[in-house]
Amino acid sequence: MSVLMKGIDVANAMKEELTKETELLKRGGVMPCLAIIRAGSREEDLSYERGAKKRMEAVGIKCQVRELPWDITQREFEEAFREVNDNPSVHGILMFRPLPKHLDEEPVRKMIHPAKDMDCMSDVNIAKVFAGDETGYAPCTAEAVMKMLKFYGIDLKGKNTTVVGRSMVVGKPLSMMLLKENATVTICHTRTVDLPKICRSADILIAAAGKAKMITADMVGEGAVVADVGINVDEEGNLCGDVDFERAKKKASYISPVPRGVGSITTSVLAEHVIRAAKNLH
Ligand code: NDP
């Protein structure tokens, strides 16, 4: 029988500490504040935004949304972004990506104050993750995986850890964070030869490919720890991860579900970042 790694349990364990921290800040006259910048109304953005607002409220963080039209011009977008970026009462910024295709993200990535960059857009924060410097802000999802593994007492030191996916949002930064904890990390991608074999040999397998149920049970080693970052829709229209959960859970020692796994921790990590930013900025 495998242990189910439930995101909600990790998030609940973080909640008490986060609430205490915001209370302390408020007593010192600081209202921690997150600004969300959203262009248009993509359903996945709105859904994440609802979750983020709820989480911020639950721990006492103010959350404001700057909603911009999908067809906004580059100049207008940059102006709006600059306003939020320079607002001293805003401690952290989360901008939904990708931006509409006609907008160039680069100037915005360069503009954001690294101290307010809650989801690792800026080069400064990316470099810190790669350097193993924890004073920056790692991507919330990558950090959520680390929180989950820590909460469930998974020892990473020297373990064969395979990450499937090498994006700058999840796979690469997560691999660096695992390496910092002394895991022996293998990063896989679409050109990897014999992915099943590499996955099977992993003590810890992390799926972040964005392909529904591509990690089949035969790719999971007996007793492996399996964390699933993927968010996909299966043939029946249901949310599912990258792992064939029902079959893989029979082999794994620990496994995270989708939904209610890693995705349930990301907004708590976001809240933790905002609190740290508010502390640092004051
Ligand atoms: P990307 O599409 O940017 O990257 C996917 C990565 O997986 C690429 O490196 C790609 O390889 C690799 N990959 C894709 N298919 C295969 C395959 N068949 N075999 C091996 N490698 C493969 O996705 P993201 O990193 O942005 O997201 C990954 C998943 O995580 C998605 O399902 C996304 O929805 C989810 N996600 C979840 C979040 C959460 O809060 N839980 C937040 C962010 C993302 P290559 O580089 O060669 O193309």
Short mmCIF file of C-alpha atoms and ligand atoms in Angstrom, two decimals:
data_model
loop_
_atom_site.label_atom_id
_atom_site.label_comp_id
_atom_site.label_asym_id
_atom_site.label_seq_id
_atom_site.Cartn_x
_atom_site.Cartn_y
_atom_site.Cartn_z
CA MET A 1 0.00 0.00 0.00
CA SER A 2 1.37 3.38 -0.92
CA VAL A 3 1.10 6.52 1.18
CA LEU A 4 -0.95 9.21 -0.55
CA MET A 5 0.89 12.55 -0.50
CA LYS A 6 -2.00 14.98 -0.13
CA GLY A 7 -1.39 18.62 -0.95
CA ILE A 8 -4.02 19.81 1.49
CA ASP A 9 -2.18 18.25 4.45
CA VAL A 10 1.00 20.10 3.49
CA ALA A 11 -0.93 23.36 2.95
CA ASN A 12 -2.72 23.03 6.30
CA ALA A 13 0.55 22.44 8.09
CA MET A 14 1.93 25.65 6.53
CA LYS A 15 -1.17 27.70 7.31
CA GLU A 16 -0.61 28.17 11.04
CA GLU A 17 2.91 29.49 10.60
CA LEU A 18 1.88 31.78 7.73
CA THR A 19 -0.99 33.24 9.76
CA LYS A 20 1.34 33.86 12.70
CA GLU A 21 3.80 35.63 10.44
CA THR A 22 1.20 37.95 8.90
CA GLU A 23 -0.08 38.78 12.40
CA LEU A 24 3.43 39.81 13.40
CA LEU A 25 3.81 41.96 10.29
CA LYS A 26 0.45 43.63 10.88
CA ARG A 27 1.35 44.35 14.48
CA GLY A 28 4.41 46.11 13.13
CA GLY A 29 2.20 48.21 10.84
CA VAL A 30 2.84 46.25 7.65
CA MET A 31 -0.03 44.83 5.59
CA PRO A 32 1.51 42.14 3.36
CA CYS A 33 0.12 42.57 -0.14
CA LEU A 34 0.21 40.48 -3.32
CA ALA A 35 -0.68 41.99 -6.69
CA ILE A 36 -1.81 39.67 -9.44
CA ILE A 37 -1.45 40.91 -13.01
CA ARG A 38 -3.68 39.22 -15.53
CA ALA A 39 -4.28 39.95 -19.21
CA GLY A 40 -7.62 38.62 -20.43
CA SER A 41 -9.68 35.93 -18.71
CA ARG A 42 -8.25 32.50 -19.50
CA GLU A 43 -10.09 29.90 -17.46
CA GLU A 44 -6.89 28.40 -16.00
CA ASP A 45 -5.72 31.86 -14.88
CA LEU A 46 -9.08 32.64 -13.29
CA SER A 47 -9.12 29.31 -11.51
CA TYR A 48 -5.59 29.81 -10.12
CA GLU A 49 -6.49 33.38 -9.18
CA ARG A 50 -9.52 32.24 -7.17
CA GLY A 51 -7.37 29.73 -5.30
CA ALA A 52 -4.62 32.28 -4.69
CA LYS A 53 -7.06 34.92 -3.37
CA LYS A 54 -8.66 32.40 -1.06
CA ARG A 55 -5.29 31.27 0.28
CA MET A 56 -4.04 34.85 0.81
CA GLU A 57 -7.24 35.80 2.65
CA ALA A 58 -7.03 32.67 4.80
CA VAL A 59 -3.61 33.68 6.12
CA GLY A 60 -4.26 37.44 6.29
CA ILE A 61 -2.52 38.68 3.14
CA LYS A 62 -4.11 41.39 1.02
CA CYS A 63 -4.55 40.38 -2.60
CA GLN A 64 -5.30 42.81 -5.39
CA VAL A 65 -5.84 41.95 -9.03
CA ARG A 66 -4.81 44.19 -11.92
CA GLU A 67 -6.99 42.95 -14.75
CA LEU A 68 -5.96 44.10 -18.20
CA PRO A 69 -7.63 43.59 -21.57
CA TRP A 70 -6.30 40.71 -23.72
CA ASP A 71 -5.70 43.12 -26.63
CA ILE A 72 -3.75 45.65 -24.57
CA THR A 73 -0.76 47.23 -26.34
CA GLN A 74 2.83 46.57 -25.27
CA ARG A 75 3.22 50.16 -24.07
CA GLU A 76 0.01 50.10 -22.05
CA PHE A 77 0.90 46.74 -20.53
CA GLU A 78 4.35 47.93 -19.50
CA GLU A 79 2.87 51.11 -18.01
CA ALA A 80 0.37 49.14 -15.95
CA PHE A 81 3.08 46.72 -14.88
CA ARG A 82 5.41 49.56 -13.88
CA GLU A 83 2.68 51.13 -11.73
CA VAL A 84 2.21 47.93 -9.77
CA ASN A 85 5.95 47.26 -9.64
CA ASP A 86 6.67 50.72 -8.20
CA ASN A 87 3.78 50.74 -5.74
CA PRO A 88 5.41 50.63 -2.29
CA SER A 89 2.36 49.00 -0.70
CA VAL A 90 2.71 45.99 -3.05
CA HIS A 91 5.24 43.48 -1.71
CA GLY A 92 4.87 40.70 -4.23
CA ILE A 93 3.78 40.34 -7.86
CA LEU A 94 2.41 37.33 -9.68
CA MET A 95 1.92 37.78 -13.42
CA PHE A 96 0.05 35.13 -15.37
CA ARG A 97 2.05 33.69 -18.22
CA PRO A 98 2.20 33.21 -21.09
CA LEU A 99 1.16 36.71 -22.03
CA PRO A 100 -1.02 37.19 -25.13
CA LYS A 101 1.08 36.38 -28.22
CA HIS A 102 1.36 39.99 -29.43
CA LEU A 103 3.07 41.03 -26.16
CA ASP A 104 6.78 40.64 -25.49
CA GLU A 105 7.48 39.27 -22.02
CA GLU A 106 11.19 40.13 -22.02
CA PRO A 107 10.96 43.83 -21.05
CA VAL A 108 8.62 42.89 -18.20
CA ARG A 109 10.94 40.13 -16.98
CA LYS A 110 13.75 42.69 -16.97
CA MET A 111 11.61 45.32 -15.25
CA ILE A 112 10.21 43.38 -12.30
CA HIS A 113 11.96 44.14 -9.00
CA PRO A 114 13.55 40.80 -8.04
CA ALA A 115 12.45 41.51 -4.46
CA LYS A 116 8.82 41.48 -5.63
CA ASP A 117 9.16 38.63 -8.12
CA MET A 118 7.18 35.90 -6.38
CA ASP A 119 7.30 33.24 -9.12
CA CYS A 120 10.86 33.46 -10.43
CA MET A 121 10.45 35.51 -13.62
CA SER A 122 13.60 37.60 -13.25
CA ASP A 123 17.12 36.50 -14.10
CA VAL A 124 18.24 37.35 -10.57
CA ASN A 125 15.86 34.84 -9.01
CA ILE A 126 16.52 32.20 -11.67
CA ALA A 127 20.27 32.56 -11.07
CA LYS A 128 19.76 32.21 -7.32
CA VAL A 129 17.87 28.95 -7.75
CA PHE A 130 20.68 27.61 -9.92
CA ALA A 131 23.30 28.81 -7.43
CA GLY A 132 21.48 27.16 -4.54
CA ASP A 133 20.98 30.58 -2.91
CA GLU A 134 17.72 30.44 -0.98
CA THR A 135 17.40 34.22 -0.52
CA GLY A 136 15.60 34.47 -3.88
CA TYR A 137 12.16 33.29 -4.95
CA ALA A 138 11.98 29.92 -6.69
CA PRO A 139 9.03 29.05 -8.95
CA CYS A 140 6.13 28.26 -6.60
CA THR A 141 5.36 24.90 -8.23
CA ALA A 142 8.94 23.62 -8.03
CA GLU A 143 9.12 24.69 -4.40
CA ALA A 144 5.74 23.06 -3.72
CA VAL A 145 7.22 19.70 -4.76
CA MET A 146 10.10 20.23 -2.33
CA LYS A 147 7.66 21.11 0.46
CA MET A 148 5.69 17.96 -0.23
CA LEU A 149 8.74 15.70 -0.16
CA LYS A 150 9.93 17.33 3.06
CA PHE A 151 6.53 17.09 4.74
CA TYR A 152 6.39 13.36 4.05
CA GLY A 153 9.91 12.88 5.35
CA ILE A 154 11.39 11.74 2.03
CA ASP A 155 15.16 11.63 2.38
CA LEU A 156 16.76 13.00 -0.78
CA LYS A 157 20.41 12.63 0.08
CA GLY A 158 22.17 10.47 -2.50
CA LYS A 159 18.88 9.19 -3.93
CA ASN A 160 18.46 8.52 -7.65
CA THR A 161 15.95 11.19 -8.54
CA THR A 162 14.50 11.47 -12.02
CA VAL A 163 12.69 14.58 -13.21
CA VAL A 164 10.70 14.20 -16.42
CA GLY A 165 10.52 17.68 -17.96
CA ARG A 166 13.08 20.46 -18.35
CA SER A 167 11.03 23.65 -18.53
CA MET A 168 12.23 26.80 -16.80
CA VAL A 169 9.03 26.85 -14.74
CA VAL A 170 9.20 23.37 -13.28
CA GLY A 171 11.72 20.77 -14.48
CA LYS A 172 15.01 22.71 -14.46
CA PRO A 173 14.57 24.74 -11.26
CA LEU A 174 13.18 21.71 -9.45
CA SER A 175 16.19 19.67 -10.52
CA MET A 176 18.49 22.34 -9.07
CA MET A 177 16.57 22.39 -5.80
CA LEU A 178 16.81 18.60 -5.55
CA LEU A 179 20.52 18.81 -6.27
CA LYS A 180 20.91 21.35 -3.46
CA GLU A 181 19.46 18.69 -1.15
CA ASN A 182 22.12 16.26 -2.39
CA ALA A 183 19.88 14.11 -4.57
CA THR A 184 21.53 12.52 -7.61
CA VAL A 185 19.42 14.04 -10.35
CA THR A 186 18.65 12.84 -13.88
CA ILE A 187 16.67 15.23 -16.08
CA CYS A 188 14.61 13.66 -18.88
CA HIS A 189 12.91 15.23 -21.89
CA THR A 190 11.49 14.34 -25.30
CA ARG A 191 14.90 13.28 -26.68
CA THR A 192 15.73 10.99 -23.77
CA VAL A 193 16.54 7.48 -24.93
CA ASP A 194 14.78 4.69 -23.04
CA LEU A 195 12.75 6.87 -20.69
CA PRO A 196 11.02 3.84 -19.11
CA LYS A 197 14.35 2.35 -18.04
CA ILE A 198 15.58 5.61 -16.50
CA CYS A 199 12.28 6.17 -14.70
CA ARG A 200 12.23 2.60 -13.40
CA SER A 201 15.64 3.00 -11.81
CA ALA A 202 14.61 6.11 -9.88
CA ASP A 203 14.12 6.07 -6.11
CA ILE A 204 12.21 9.30 -6.54
CA LEU A 205 10.35 10.01 -9.77
CA ILE A 206 8.93 13.43 -10.52
CA ALA A 207 6.70 13.87 -13.54
CA ALA A 208 6.47 17.36 -15.02
CA ALA A 209 5.90 16.73 -18.71
CA GLY A 210 2.29 17.77 -19.20
CA LYS A 211 1.27 14.50 -20.90
CA ALA A 212 -1.74 12.70 -19.47
CA LYS A 213 -0.84 9.38 -17.80
CA MET A 214 2.41 9.02 -19.77
CA ILE A 215 4.17 7.52 -16.74
CA THR A 216 2.75 4.04 -16.79
CA ALA A 217 3.08 1.54 -13.95
CA ASP A 218 5.92 -0.33 -15.69
CA MET A 219 7.97 2.88 -15.53
CA VAL A 220 7.70 3.02 -11.76
CA GLY A 221 10.24 1.10 -9.70
CA GLU A 222 9.01 -1.06 -6.82
CA GLY A 223 8.76 1.18 -3.72
CA ALA A 224 9.59 4.42 -5.55
CA VAL A 225 8.36 7.83 -4.42
CA VAL A 226 6.27 9.39 -7.18
CA ALA A 227 5.37 13.10 -7.31
CA ASP A 228 3.13 14.25 -10.13
CA VAL A 229 3.22 17.88 -11.23
CA GLY A 230 1.27 17.47 -14.47
CA ILE A 231 -2.17 18.96 -14.90
CA ASN A 232 -3.96 17.41 -17.87
CA VAL A 233 -7.40 16.39 -19.01
CA ASP A 234 -8.01 12.71 -19.80
CA GLU A 235 -10.22 11.12 -22.50
CA GLU A 236 -13.28 11.47 -20.25
CA GLY A 237 -12.62 15.15 -19.66
CA ASN A 238 -11.40 14.66 -16.09
CA LEU A 239 -8.34 16.31 -14.59
CA CYS A 240 -5.39 13.96 -14.36
CA GLY A 241 -1.66 14.03 -13.89
CA ASP A 242 1.25 12.71 -15.93
CA VAL A 243 1.18 9.46 -13.97
CA ASP A 244 -1.22 6.58 -14.49
CA PHE A 245 -2.16 6.95 -10.83
CA GLU A 246 -4.44 3.95 -10.27
CA ARG A 247 -1.86 1.47 -11.55
CA ALA A 248 1.29 3.26 -10.38
CA LYS A 249 0.05 3.51 -6.79
CA LYS A 250 0.28 -0.27 -6.49
CA LYS A 251 4.06 -0.05 -6.94
CA ALA A 252 4.94 3.28 -5.33
CA SER A 253 5.73 3.71 -1.64
CA TYR A 254 4.52 7.34 -1.73
CA ILE A 255 2.52 8.93 -4.53
CA SER A 256 0.80 12.29 -5.06
CA PRO A 257 -2.60 12.49 -6.78
CA VAL A 258 -3.86 14.97 -9.38
CA PRO A 259 -5.90 16.94 -8.49
CA ARG A 260 -5.29 17.54 -4.76
CA GLY A 261 -1.55 16.97 -4.92
CA VAL A 262 1.27 19.38 -5.72
CA GLY A 263 -1.18 21.94 -7.15
CA SER A 264 -2.79 22.40 -3.72
CA ILE A 265 0.50 23.60 -2.22
CA THR A 266 1.58 26.24 -4.75
CA THR A 267 -0.56 29.07 -3.36
CA SER A 268 0.78 28.39 0.14
CA VAL A 269 4.31 28.74 -1.23
CA LEU A 270 3.16 31.95 -2.92
CA ALA A 271 1.85 33.22 0.44
CA GLU A 272 5.15 32.33 2.09
CA HIS A 273 7.00 34.31 -0.58
CA VAL A 274 4.78 37.38 -0.08
CA ILE A 275 5.38 37.31 3.67
CA ARG A 276 9.15 37.02 3.18
CA ALA A 277 9.04 39.86 0.62
CA ALA A 278 7.04 42.07 3.02
CA LYS A 279 9.55 41.38 5.79
CA ASN A 280 12.52 42.09 3.52
CA LEU A 281 11.03 45.26 2.07
CA HIS A 282 10.44 46.72 5.53
P1 NDP B 1 6.30 22.53 -20.70
O1 NDP B 1 5.42 22.10 -21.83
O2 NDP B 1 6.92 23.86 -20.72
O3 NDP B 1 7.49 21.46 -20.54
C1 NDP B 1 7.24 20.11 -20.61
C2 NDP B 1 8.55 19.37 -20.50
O4 NDP B 1 8.28 17.98 -20.51
C3 NDP B 1 9.51 19.64 -21.63
O5 NDP B 1 10.82 19.77 -21.14
C4 NDP B 1 9.38 18.42 -22.52
O6 NDP B 1 10.58 18.05 -23.17
C5 NDP B 1 9.02 17.36 -21.52
N1 NDP B 1 8.18 16.32 -22.13
C6 NDP B 1 6.99 16.47 -22.74
N2 NDP B 1 6.53 15.29 -23.22
C7 NDP B 1 7.48 14.38 -22.91
C8 NDP B 1 7.61 12.99 -23.15
N3 NDP B 1 6.66 12.30 -23.81
N4 NDP B 1 8.70 12.36 -22.70
C9 NDP B 1 9.67 13.03 -22.03
N5 NDP B 1 9.60 14.36 -21.78
C10 NDP B 1 8.52 15.02 -22.20
O7 NDP B 1 5.43 22.31 -19.39
P2 NDP B 1 5.60 22.93 -17.91
O8 NDP B 1 6.91 22.57 -17.36
O9 NDP B 1 5.16 24.34 -17.90
O10 NDP B 1 4.46 22.10 -17.14
C11 NDP B 1 4.56 20.71 -17.01
C12 NDP B 1 3.25 20.21 -16.42
O11 NDP B 1 3.11 20.76 -15.12
C13 NDP B 1 2.01 20.63 -17.20
O12 NDP B 1 1.04 19.61 -17.12
C14 NDP B 1 1.51 21.84 -16.43
O13 NDP B 1 0.11 22.00 -16.56
C15 NDP B 1 1.87 21.44 -15.04
N6 NDP B 1 2.05 22.59 -14.15
C16 NDP B 1 1.48 22.48 -12.93
C17 NDP B 1 1.55 23.49 -12.04
C18 NDP B 1 0.95 23.30 -10.69
O14 NDP B 1 0.66 24.26 -10.01
N7 NDP B 1 0.78 22.06 -10.22
C19 NDP B 1 2.20 24.77 -12.39
C20 NDP B 1 2.92 24.73 -13.64
C21 NDP B 1 2.79 23.66 -14.51
P3 NDP B 1 11.30 18.99 -24.29
O15 NDP B 1 12.02 20.05 -23.52
O16 NDP B 1 12.24 18.07 -24.96
O17 NDP B 1 10.22 19.52 -25.16
#
